């Protein structure tokens, strides 16, 4: 089966929202025609404003989907979990991955091999420069690291997330680029299930 998530403008002035559909290998639609809202409850406001969705499998025939929620004035990344039956689990509005003072943007997901997922993003710091973070979330959308995400960069100007993959040992590799426009470098880091960062390196400086 495959999960498909898209931005839908059917609400008109109410804003754009995310919908999903489950399709099997024969082309049969497993969920209702025209899709199901990812966040049907739309907590915290009457206007939908969901954007920049990312997906990854959960290892149990379902998937995680993240999106940027723009309704509160500060862009926050929310995460939902859709199970193998095509049902949204653990809350109808998703879970905020990490509360932040500034905007969170440019997110990627990867399975953690234990039914949960890694969520990486670029977020603005107090000086409005973008830094790179990663958080591990459990299958029931709880933060696996209560002390907060692993912060992988803290340089100027912006550090822009470019990719996230996981490997069989349960760790993940995050890549990003940073530096002034005329001298952008590529960096990578390895973060494991306990939140420890094994290494950070310049792929090319």
JSON list of C-alpha atoms in Angstrom, two decimals:
[
{"chain": "A", "resi": 1, "resn": "UNK", "atom": "CA", "xyz": [0.00, 0.00, 0.00]},
{"chain": "A", "resi": 2, "resn": "UNK", "atom": "CA", "xyz": [0.99, 3.62, -0.39]},
{"chain": "A", "resi": 3, "resn": "UNK", "atom": "CA", "xyz": [0.01, 6.70, 1.57]},
{"chain": "A", "resi": 4, "resn": "UNK", "atom": "CA", "xyz": [-0.47, 9.91, -0.40]},
{"chain": "A", "resi": 5, "resn": "UNK", "atom": "CA", "xyz": [-0.70, 13.30, 1.33]},
{"chain": "A", "resi": 6, "resn": "UNK", "atom": "CA", "xyz": [-1.51, 16.54, -0.45]},
{"chain": "A", "resi": 7, "resn": "UNK", "atom": "CA", "xyz": [-2.35, 20.19, 0.15]},
{"chain": "A", "resi": 8, "resn": "UNK", "atom": "CA", "xyz": [-6.04, 20.81, -0.54]},
{"chain": "A", "resi": 9, "resn": "UNK", "atom": "CA", "xyz": [-7.76, 24.18, -1.01]},
{"chain": "A", "resi": 10, "resn": "UNK", "atom": "CA", "xyz": [-11.33, 22.88, -0.75]},
{"chain": "A", "resi": 11, "resn": "UNK", "atom": "CA", "xyz": [-11.93, 25.13, 2.29]},
{"chain": "A", "resi": 12, "resn": "UNK", "atom": "CA", "xyz": [-11.51, 28.25, 0.17]},
{"chain": "A", "resi": 13, "resn": "UNK", "atom": "CA", "xyz": [-11.18, 31.26, 2.53]},
{"chain": "A", "resi": 14, "resn": "UNK", "atom": "CA", "xyz": [-10.73, 28.79, 5.41]},
{"chain": "A", "resi": 15, "resn": "UNK", "atom": "CA", "xyz": [-7.20, 28.08, 4.23]},
{"chain": "A", "resi": 16, "resn": "UNK", "atom": "CA", "xyz": [-5.33, 25.10, 2.85]},
{"chain": "A", "resi": 17, "resn": "UNK", "atom": "CA", "xyz": [-5.35, 21.78, 4.68]},
{"chain": "A", "resi": 18, "resn": "UNK", "atom": "CA", "xyz": [-3.65, 18.41, 4.30]},
{"chain": "A", "resi": 19, "resn": "UNK", "atom": "CA", "xyz": [-5.54, 15.32, 3.17]},
{"chain": "A", "resi": 20, "resn": "UNK", "atom": "CA", "xyz": [-4.35, 11.74, 2.81]},
{"chain": "A", "resi": 21, "resn": "UNK", "atom": "CA", "xyz": [-5.40, 8.69, 0.86]},
{"chain": "A", "resi": 22, "resn": "UNK", "atom": "CA", "xyz": [-4.38, 5.02, 1.14]},
{"chain": "A", "resi": 23, "resn": "UNK", "atom": "CA", "xyz": [-4.11, 3.11, -2.16]},
{"chain": "A", "resi": 24, "resn": "UNK", "atom": "CA", "xyz": [-3.31, -0.59, -2.51]},
{"chain": "A", "resi": 25, "resn": "UNK", "atom": "CA", "xyz": [-1.25, -2.24, -5.24]},
{"chain": "A", "resi": 26, "resn": "UNK", "atom": "CA", "xyz": [-4.33, -2.93, -7.37]},
{"chain": "A", "resi": 27, "resn": "UNK", "atom": "CA", "xyz": [-5.28, 0.75, -7.43]},
{"chain": "A", "resi": 28, "resn": "UNK", "atom": "CA", "xyz": [-8.10, 0.34, -4.92]},
{"chain": "A", "resi": 29, "resn": "UNK", "atom": "CA", "xyz": [-8.72, 3.21, -2.50]},
{"chain": "A", "resi": 30, "resn": "UNK", "atom": "CA", "xyz": [-8.70, 1.94, 1.08]},
{"chain": "A", "resi": 31, "resn": "UNK", "atom": "CA", "xyz": [-10.02, 5.14, 2.67]},
{"chain": "A", "resi": 32, "resn": "UNK", "atom": "CA", "xyz": [-12.98, 7.33, 1.70]},
{"chain": "A", "resi": 33, "resn": "UNK", "atom": "CA", "xyz": [-13.21, 8.94, -1.71]},
{"chain": "A", "resi": 34, "resn": "UNK", "atom": "CA", "xyz": [-11.35, 12.27, -1.99]},
{"chain": "A", "resi": 35, "resn": "UNK", "atom": "CA", "xyz": [-9.29, 11.60, 1.10]},
{"chain": "A", "resi": 36, "resn": "UNK", "atom": "CA", "xyz": [-9.30, 12.13, 4.86]},
{"chain": "A", "resi": 37, "resn": "UNK", "atom": "CA", "xyz": [-8.08, 15.25, 6.73]},
{"chain": "A", "resi": 38, "resn": "UNK", "atom": "CA", "xyz": [-4.70, 14.75, 8.39]},
{"chain": "A", "resi": 39, "resn": "UNK", "atom": "CA", "xyz": [-5.74, 17.05, 11.26]},
{"chain": "A", "resi": 40, "resn": "UNK", "atom": "CA", "xyz": [-9.56, 17.00, 11.30]},
{"chain": "A", "resi": 41, "resn": "UNK", "atom": "CA", "xyz": [-9.86, 18.70, 14.70]},
{"chain": "A", "resi": 42, "resn": "UNK", "atom": "CA", "xyz": [-7.82, 21.76, 13.68]},
{"chain": "A", "resi": 43, "resn": "UNK", "atom": "CA", "xyz": [-7.09, 22.69, 17.29]},
{"chain": "A", "resi": 44, "resn": "UNK", "atom": "CA", "xyz": [-5.97, 26.27, 18.06]},
{"chain": "A", "resi": 45, "resn": "UNK", "atom": "CA", "xyz": [-7.93, 28.05, 15.36]},
{"chain": "A", "resi": 46, "resn": "UNK", "atom": "CA", "xyz": [-10.79, 28.00, 12.88]},
{"chain": "A", "resi": 47, "resn": "UNK", "atom": "CA", "xyz": [-8.54, 28.57, 9.86]},
{"chain": "A", "resi": 48, "resn": "UNK", "atom": "CA", "xyz": [-6.49, 25.76, 8.33]},
{"chain": "A", "resi": 49, "resn": "UNK", "atom": "CA", "xyz": [-2.91, 26.64, 7.42]},
{"chain": "A", "resi": 50, "resn": "UNK", "atom": "CA", "xyz": [-0.95, 23.46, 6.84]},
{"chain": "A", "resi": 51, "resn": "UNK", "atom": "CA", "xyz": [2.03, 23.31, 4.52]},
{"chain": "A", "resi": 52, "resn": "UNK", "atom": "CA", "xyz": [5.31, 21.54, 3.60]},
{"chain": "A", "resi": 53, "resn": "UNK", "atom": "CA", "xyz": [4.26, 17.98, 4.45]},
{"chain": "A", "resi": 54, "resn": "UNK", "atom": "CA", "xyz": [6.79, 15.13, 4.77]},
{"chain": "A", "resi": 55, "resn": "UNK", "atom": "CA", "xyz": [6.13, 11.41, 5.20]},
{"chain": "A", "resi": 56, "resn": "UNK", "atom": "CA", "xyz": [7.95, 8.26, 6.28]},
{"chain": "A", "resi": 57, "resn": "UNK", "atom": "CA", "xyz": [6.84, 4.66, 7.01]},
{"chain": "A", "resi": 58, "resn": "UNK", "atom": "CA", "xyz": [6.37, 3.56, 10.62]},
{"chain": "A", "resi": 59, "resn": "UNK", "atom": "CA", "xyz": [7.59, -0.02, 10.09]},
{"chain": "A", "resi": 60, "resn": "UNK", "atom": "CA", "xyz": [4.09, -1.41, 10.80]},
{"chain": "A", "resi": 61, "resn": "UNK", "atom": "CA", "xyz": [2.34, -0.66, 7.49]},
{"chain": "A", "resi": 62, "resn": "UNK", "atom": "CA", "xyz": [1.37, 2.84, 8.55]},
{"chain": "A", "resi": 63, "resn": "UNK", "atom": "CA", "xyz": [3.13, 6.18, 8.21]},
{"chain": "A", "resi": 64, "resn": "UNK", "atom": "CA", "xyz": [4.05, 9.40, 9.94]},
{"chain": "A", "resi": 65, "resn": "UNK", "atom": "CA", "xyz": [3.33, 12.78, 8.38]},
{"chain": "A", "resi": 66, "resn": "UNK", "atom": "CA", "xyz": [4.71, 16.12, 9.53]},
{"chain": "A", "resi": 67, "resn": "UNK", "atom": "CA", "xyz": [3.67, 19.57, 8.44]},
{"chain": "A", "resi": 68, "resn": "UNK", "atom": "CA", "xyz": [4.30, 23.21, 9.20]},
{"chain": "A", "resi": 69, "resn": "UNK", "atom": "CA", "xyz": [1.38, 24.77, 11.06]},
{"chain": "A", "resi": 70, "resn": "UNK", "atom": "CA", "xyz": [1.17, 28.49, 10.31]},
{"chain": "A", "resi": 71, "resn": "UNK", "atom": "CA", "xyz": [-1.89, 29.49, 12.34]},
{"chain": "A", "resi": 72, "resn": "UNK", "atom": "CA", "xyz": [-0.33, 30.68, 15.60]},
{"chain": "A", "resi": 73, "resn": "UNK", "atom": "CA", "xyz": [1.86, 33.39, 14.10]},
{"chain": "A", "resi": 74, "resn": "UNK", "atom": "CA", "xyz": [4.92, 31.23, 14.79]},
{"chain": "A", "resi": 75, "resn": "UNK", "atom": "CA", "xyz": [5.45, 28.32, 12.41]},
{"chain": "A", "resi": 76, "resn": "UNK", "atom": "CA", "xyz": [5.42, 25.03, 14.34]},
{"chain": "A", "resi": 77, "resn": "UNK", "atom": "CA", "xyz": [6.05, 21.51, 13.13]},
{"chain": "A", "resi": 78, "resn": "UNK", "atom": "CA", "xyz": [3.29, 19.04, 13.98]},
{"chain": "A", "resi": 79, "resn": "UNK", "atom": "CA", "xyz": [3.42, 15.27, 13.57]},
{"chain": "A", "resi": 80, "resn": "UNK", "atom": "CA", "xyz": [0.59, 12.78, 13.00]},
{"chain": "A", "resi": 81, "resn": "UNK", "atom": "CA", "xyz": [0.55, 9.00, 12.85]},
{"chain": "A", "resi": 82, "resn": "UNK", "atom": "CA", "xyz": [-1.71, 7.08, 10.46]},
{"chain": "A", "resi": 83, "resn": "UNK", "atom": "CA", "xyz": [-1.96, 3.35, 11.18]},
{"chain": "A", "resi": 84, "resn": "UNK", "atom": "CA", "xyz": [-2.20, 0.38, 8.80]},
{"chain": "A", "resi": 85, "resn": "UNK", "atom": "CA", "xyz": [-5.99, 0.74, 8.72]},
{"chain": "A", "resi": 86, "resn": "UNK", "atom": "CA", "xyz": [-5.74, 4.31, 7.49]},
{"chain": "A", "resi": 87, "resn": "UNK", "atom": "CA", "xyz": [-6.80, 5.88, 10.80]},
{"chain": "A", "resi": 88, "resn": "UNK", "atom": "CA", "xyz": [-5.30, 8.98, 12.41]},
{"chain": "A", "resi": 89, "resn": "UNK", "atom": "CA", "xyz": [-4.02, 7.95, 15.83]},
{"chain": "A", "resi": 90, "resn": "UNK", "atom": "CA", "xyz": [-3.20, 9.75, 19.10]},
{"chain": "A", "resi": 91, "resn": "UNK", "atom": "CA", "xyz": [-5.07, 13.01, 18.58]},
{"chain": "A", "resi": 92, "resn": "UNK", "atom": "CA", "xyz": [-6.82, 14.73, 15.72]},
{"chain": "A", "resi": 93, "resn": "UNK", "atom": "CA", "xyz": [-4.49, 17.71, 15.42]},
{"chain": "A", "resi": 94, "resn": "UNK", "atom": "CA", "xyz": [-1.08, 16.12, 15.56]},
{"chain": "A", "resi": 95, "resn": "UNK", "atom": "CA", "xyz": [1.58, 16.76, 18.18]},
{"chain": "A", "resi": 96, "resn": "UNK", "atom": "CA", "xyz": [3.87, 19.78, 18.25]},
{"chain": "A", "resi": 97, "resn": "UNK", "atom": "CA", "xyz": [7.33, 18.24, 17.96]},
{"chain": "A", "resi": 98, "resn": "UNK", "atom": "CA", "xyz": [9.00, 20.98, 20.00]},
{"chain": "A", "resi": 99, "resn": "UNK", "atom": "CA", "xyz": [7.74, 24.35, 21.22]},
{"chain": "A", "resi": 100, "resn": "UNK", "atom": "CA", "xyz": [9.90, 27.14, 19.88]},
{"chain": "A", "resi": 101, "resn": "UNK", "atom": "CA", "xyz": [9.95, 30.94, 20.13]},
{"chain": "A", "resi": 102, "resn": "UNK", "atom": "CA", "xyz": [10.86, 31.35, 16.45]},
{"chain": "A", "resi": 103, "resn": "UNK", "atom": "CA", "xyz": [9.72, 29.71, 13.23]},
{"chain": "A", "resi": 104, "resn": "UNK", "atom": "CA", "xyz": [10.42, 26.05, 12.48]},
{"chain": "A", "resi": 105, "resn": "UNK", "atom": "CA", "xyz": [10.68, 25.21, 8.78]},
{"chain": "A", "resi": 106, "resn": "UNK", "atom": "CA", "xyz": [12.23, 22.76, 6.27]},
{"chain": "A", "resi": 107, "resn": "UNK", "atom": "CA", "xyz": [11.48, 19.40, 7.90]},
{"chain": "A", "resi": 108, "resn": "UNK", "atom": "CA", "xyz": [12.38, 15.79, 7.03]},
{"chain": "A", "resi": 109, "resn": "UNK", "atom": "CA", "xyz": [11.30, 12.45, 8.55]},
{"chain": "A", "resi": 110, "resn": "UNK", "atom": "CA", "xyz": [12.93, 9.01, 8.82]},
{"chain": "A", "resi": 111, "resn": "UNK", "atom": "CA", "xyz": [11.83, 5.84, 10.68]},
{"chain": "A", "resi": 112, "resn": "UNK", "atom": "CA", "xyz": [13.77, 5.00, 13.86]},
{"chain": "A", "resi": 113, "resn": "UNK", "atom": "CA", "xyz": [13.42, 1.21, 13.52]},
{"chain": "A", "resi": 114, "resn": "UNK", "atom": "CA", "xyz": [11.40, 0.96, 16.76]},
{"chain": "A", "resi": 115, "resn": "UNK", "atom": "CA", "xyz": [8.00, 2.07, 15.49]},
{"chain": "A", "resi": 116, "resn": "UNK", "atom": "CA", "xyz": [8.74, 5.78, 15.88]},
{"chain": "A", "resi": 117, "resn": "UNK", "atom": "CA", "xyz": [10.55, 8.32, 13.75]},
{"chain": "A", "resi": 118, "resn": "UNK", "atom": "CA", "xyz": [13.18, 11.00, 13.65]},
{"chain": "A", "resi": 119, "resn": "UNK", "atom": "CA", "xyz": [12.08, 14.54, 12.82]},
{"chain": "A", "resi": 120, "resn": "UNK", "atom": "CA", "xyz": [14.73, 17.00, 11.63]},
{"chain": "A", "resi": 121, "resn": "UNK", "atom": "CA", "xyz": [14.17, 20.67, 10.87]},
{"chain": "A", "resi": 122, "resn": "UNK", "atom": "CA", "xyz": [15.74, 24.07, 10.41]},
{"chain": "A", "resi": 123, "resn": "UNK", "atom": "CA", "xyz": [14.51, 26.61, 12.95]},
{"chain": "A", "resi": 124, "resn": "UNK", "atom": "CA", "xyz": [15.27, 30.24, 13.62]},
{"chain": "A", "resi": 125, "resn": "UNK", "atom": "CA", "xyz": [17.21, 31.06, 16.79]},
{"chain": "A", "resi": 126, "resn": "UNK", "atom": "CA", "xyz": [16.87, 34.19, 18.91]},
{"chain": "A", "resi": 127, "resn": "UNK", "atom": "CA", "xyz": [18.90, 36.13, 16.33]},
{"chain": "A", "resi": 128, "resn": "UNK", "atom": "CA", "xyz": [16.75, 34.83, 13.46]},
{"chain": "A", "resi": 129, "resn": "UNK", "atom": "CA", "xyz": [19.50, 32.64, 12.00]},
{"chain": "A", "resi": 130, "resn": "UNK", "atom": "CA", "xyz": [18.43, 29.13, 11.01]},
{"chain": "A", "resi": 131, "resn": "UNK", "atom": "CA", "xyz": [19.99, 26.20, 12.90]},
{"chain": "A", "resi": 132, "resn": "UNK", "atom": "CA", "xyz": [19.48, 22.45, 12.43]},
{"chain": "A", "resi": 133, "resn": "UNK", "atom": "CA", "xyz": [17.75, 20.24, 15.02]},
{"chain": "A", "resi": 134, "resn": "UNK", "atom": "CA", "xyz": [16.57, 16.63, 15.25]},
{"chain": "A", "resi": 135, "resn": "UNK", "atom": "CA", "xyz": [14.09, 14.99, 17.63]},
{"chain": "A", "resi": 136, "resn": "UNK", "atom": "CA", "xyz": [13.07, 11.35, 18.00]},
{"chain": "A", "resi": 137, "resn": "UNK", "atom": "CA", "xyz": [9.34, 10.73, 18.43]},
{"chain": "A", "resi": 138, "resn": "UNK", "atom": "CA", "xyz": [7.76, 7.48, 19.64]},
{"chain": "A", "resi": 139, "resn": "UNK", "atom": "CA", "xyz": [4.94, 5.58, 17.93]},
{"chain": "A", "resi": 140, "resn": "UNK", "atom": "CA", "xyz": [2.39, 7.29, 20.19]},
{"chain": "A", "resi": 141, "resn": "UNK", "atom": "CA", "xyz": [3.81, 10.74, 19.34]},
{"chain": "A", "resi": 142, "resn": "UNK", "atom": "CA", "xyz": [5.70, 11.27, 22.59]},
{"chain": "A", "resi": 143, "resn": "UNK", "atom": "CA", "xyz": [9.10, 12.96, 22.68]},
{"chain": "A", "resi": 144, "resn": "UNK", "atom": "CA", "xyz": [11.74, 10.29, 23.25]},
{"chain": "A", "resi": 145, "resn": "UNK", "atom": "CA", "xyz": [14.17, 12.96, 24.50]},
{"chain": "A", "resi": 146, "resn": "UNK", "atom": "CA", "xyz": [12.43, 15.02, 27.21]},
{"chain": "A", "resi": 147, "resn": "UNK", "atom": "CA", "xyz": [15.35, 17.45, 27.47]},
{"chain": "A", "resi": 148, "resn": "UNK", "atom": "CA", "xyz": [14.81, 18.59, 23.93]},
{"chain": "A", "resi": 149, "resn": "UNK", "atom": "CA", "xyz": [16.09, 18.03, 20.42]},
{"chain": "A", "resi": 150, "resn": "UNK", "atom": "CA", "xyz": [19.71, 17.55, 19.43]},
{"chain": "A", "resi": 151, "resn": "UNK", "atom": "CA", "xyz": [21.00, 20.87, 18.09]},
{"chain": "A", "resi": 152, "resn": "UNK", "atom": "CA", "xyz": [23.45, 20.15, 15.30]},
{"chain": "A", "resi": 153, "resn": "UNK", "atom": "CA", "xyz": [24.50, 23.60, 14.14]},
{"chain": "A", "resi": 154, "resn": "UNK", "atom": "CA", "xyz": [24.92, 27.10, 15.48]},
{"chain": "A", "resi": 155, "resn": "UNK", "atom": "CA", "xyz": [26.61, 29.14, 12.77]},
{"chain": "A", "resi": 156, "resn": "UNK", "atom": "CA", "xyz": [25.93, 32.18, 10.64]},
{"chain": "A", "resi": 157, "resn": "UNK", "atom": "CA", "xyz": [24.30, 32.78, 8.30]},
{"chain": "A", "resi": 158, "resn": "UNK", "atom": "CA", "xyz": [21.57, 30.14, 7.88]},
{"chain": "A", "resi": 159, "resn": "UNK", "atom": "CA", "xyz": [22.01, 26.39, 8.29]},
{"chain": "A", "resi": 160, "resn": "UNK", "atom": "CA", "xyz": [19.49, 24.82, 5.91]},
{"chain": "A", "resi": 161, "resn": "UNK", "atom": "CA", "xyz": [18.43, 21.19, 6.35]},
{"chain": "A", "resi": 162, "resn": "UNK", "atom": "CA", "xyz": [18.87, 19.16, 3.16]},
{"chain": "A", "resi": 163, "resn": "UNK", "atom": "CA", "xyz": [18.19, 15.54, 4.13]},
{"chain": "A", "resi": 164, "resn": "UNK", "atom": "CA", "xyz": [17.60, 12.86, 6.78]},
{"chain": "A", "resi": 165, "resn": "UNK", "atom": "CA", "xyz": [18.05, 9.08, 6.58]},
{"chain": "A", "resi": 166, "resn": "UNK", "atom": "CA", "xyz": [18.11, 6.30, 9.15]},
{"chain": "A", "resi": 167, "resn": "UNK", "atom": "CA", "xyz": [20.12, 3.08, 9.16]},
{"chain": "A", "resi": 168, "resn": "UNK", "atom": "CA", "xyz": [19.70, -0.45, 10.57]},
{"chain": "A", "resi": 169, "resn": "UNK", "atom": "CA", "xyz": [21.48, 0.38, 13.85]},
{"chain": "A", "resi": 170, "resn": "UNK", "atom": "CA", "xyz": [18.66, 2.77, 14.82]},
{"chain": "A", "resi": 171, "resn": "UNK", "atom": "CA", "xyz": [20.65, 5.96, 14.30]},
{"chain": "A", "resi": 172, "resn": "UNK", "atom": "CA", "xyz": [20.07, 8.69, 11.75]},
{"chain": "A", "resi": 173, "resn": "UNK", "atom": "CA", "xyz": [22.26, 10.84, 9.51]},
{"chain": "A", "resi": 174, "resn": "UNK", "atom": "CA", "xyz": [21.32, 14.50, 8.98]},
{"chain": "A", "resi": 175, "resn": "UNK", "atom": "CA", "xyz": [22.75, 16.70, 6.22]},
{"chain": "A", "resi": 176, "resn": "UNK", "atom": "CA", "xyz": [22.58, 20.47, 5.78]},
{"chain": "A", "resi": 177, "resn": "UNK", "atom": "CA", "xyz": [24.35, 23.34, 4.09]},
{"chain": "A", "resi": 178, "resn": "UNK", "atom": "CA", "xyz": [25.60, 26.56, 5.65]},
{"chain": "A", "resi": 179, "resn": "UNK", "atom": "CA", "xyz": [27.80, 29.54, 5.00]},
{"chain": "A", "resi": 180, "resn": "UNK", "atom": "CA", "xyz": [27.61, 32.74, 2.95]},
{"chain": "A", "resi": 181, "resn": "UNK", "atom": "CA", "xyz": [26.07, 32.55, -0.50]},
{"chain": "A", "resi": 182, "resn": "UNK", "atom": "CA", "xyz": [29.41, 32.48, -2.31]},
{"chain": "A", "resi": 183, "resn": "UNK", "atom": "CA", "xyz": [30.93, 29.85, 0.04]},
{"chain": "A", "resi": 184, "resn": "UNK", "atom": "CA", "xyz": [28.26, 27.35, 1.05]},
{"chain": "A", "resi": 185, "resn": "UNK", "atom": "CA", "xyz": [29.53, 24.15, 2.71]},
{"chain": "A", "resi": 186, "resn": "UNK", "atom": "CA", "xyz": [27.87, 20.76, 3.18]},
{"chain": "A", "resi": 187, "resn": "UNK", "atom": "CA", "xyz": [27.83, 19.19, 6.66]},
{"chain": "A", "resi": 188, "resn": "UNK", "atom": "CA", "xyz": [26.52, 15.97, 8.20]},
{"chain": "A", "resi": 189, "resn": "UNK", "atom": "CA", "xyz": [25.91, 14.52, 11.66]},
{"chain": "A", "resi": 190, "resn": "UNK", "atom": "CA", "xyz": [25.03, 11.13, 13.14]},
{"chain": "A", "resi": 191, "resn": "UNK", "atom": "CA", "xyz": [22.49, 11.04, 15.99]},
{"chain": "A", "resi": 192, "resn": "UNK", "atom": "CA", "xyz": [21.42, 7.83, 17.74]},
{"chain": "A", "resi": 193, "resn": "UNK", "atom": "CA", "xyz": [18.29, 6.66, 19.53]},
{"chain": "A", "resi": 194, "resn": "UNK", "atom": "CA", "xyz": [19.43, 7.94, 22.93]},
{"chain": "A", "resi": 195, "resn": "UNK", "atom": "CA", "xyz": [19.89, 11.48, 21.56]},
{"chain": "A", "resi": 196, "resn": "UNK", "atom": "CA", "xyz": [23.68, 11.42, 21.55]},
{"chain": "A", "resi": 197, "resn": "UNK", "atom": "CA", "xyz": [25.43, 12.98, 18.58]},
{"chain": "A", "resi": 198, "resn": "UNK", "atom": "CA", "xyz": [28.18, 10.58, 17.51]},
{"chain": "A", "resi": 199, "resn": "UNK", "atom": "CA", "xyz": [29.89, 12.96, 15.11]},
{"chain": "A", "resi": 200, "resn": "UNK", "atom": "CA", "xyz": [29.50, 16.16, 13.13]},
{"chain": "A", "resi": 201, "resn": "UNK", "atom": "CA", "xyz": [31.65, 16.72, 10.06]},
{"chain": "A", "resi": 202, "resn": "UNK", "atom": "CA", "xyz": [32.13, 18.79, 6.93]},
{"chain": "A", "resi": 203, "resn": "UNK", "atom": "CA", "xyz": [31.25, 16.64, 3.93]},
{"chain": "A", "resi": 204, "resn": "UNK", "atom": "CA", "xyz": [32.96, 19.29, 1.81]},
{"chain": "A", "resi": 205, "resn": "UNK", "atom": "CA", "xyz": [34.43, 22.57, 3.06]}
]
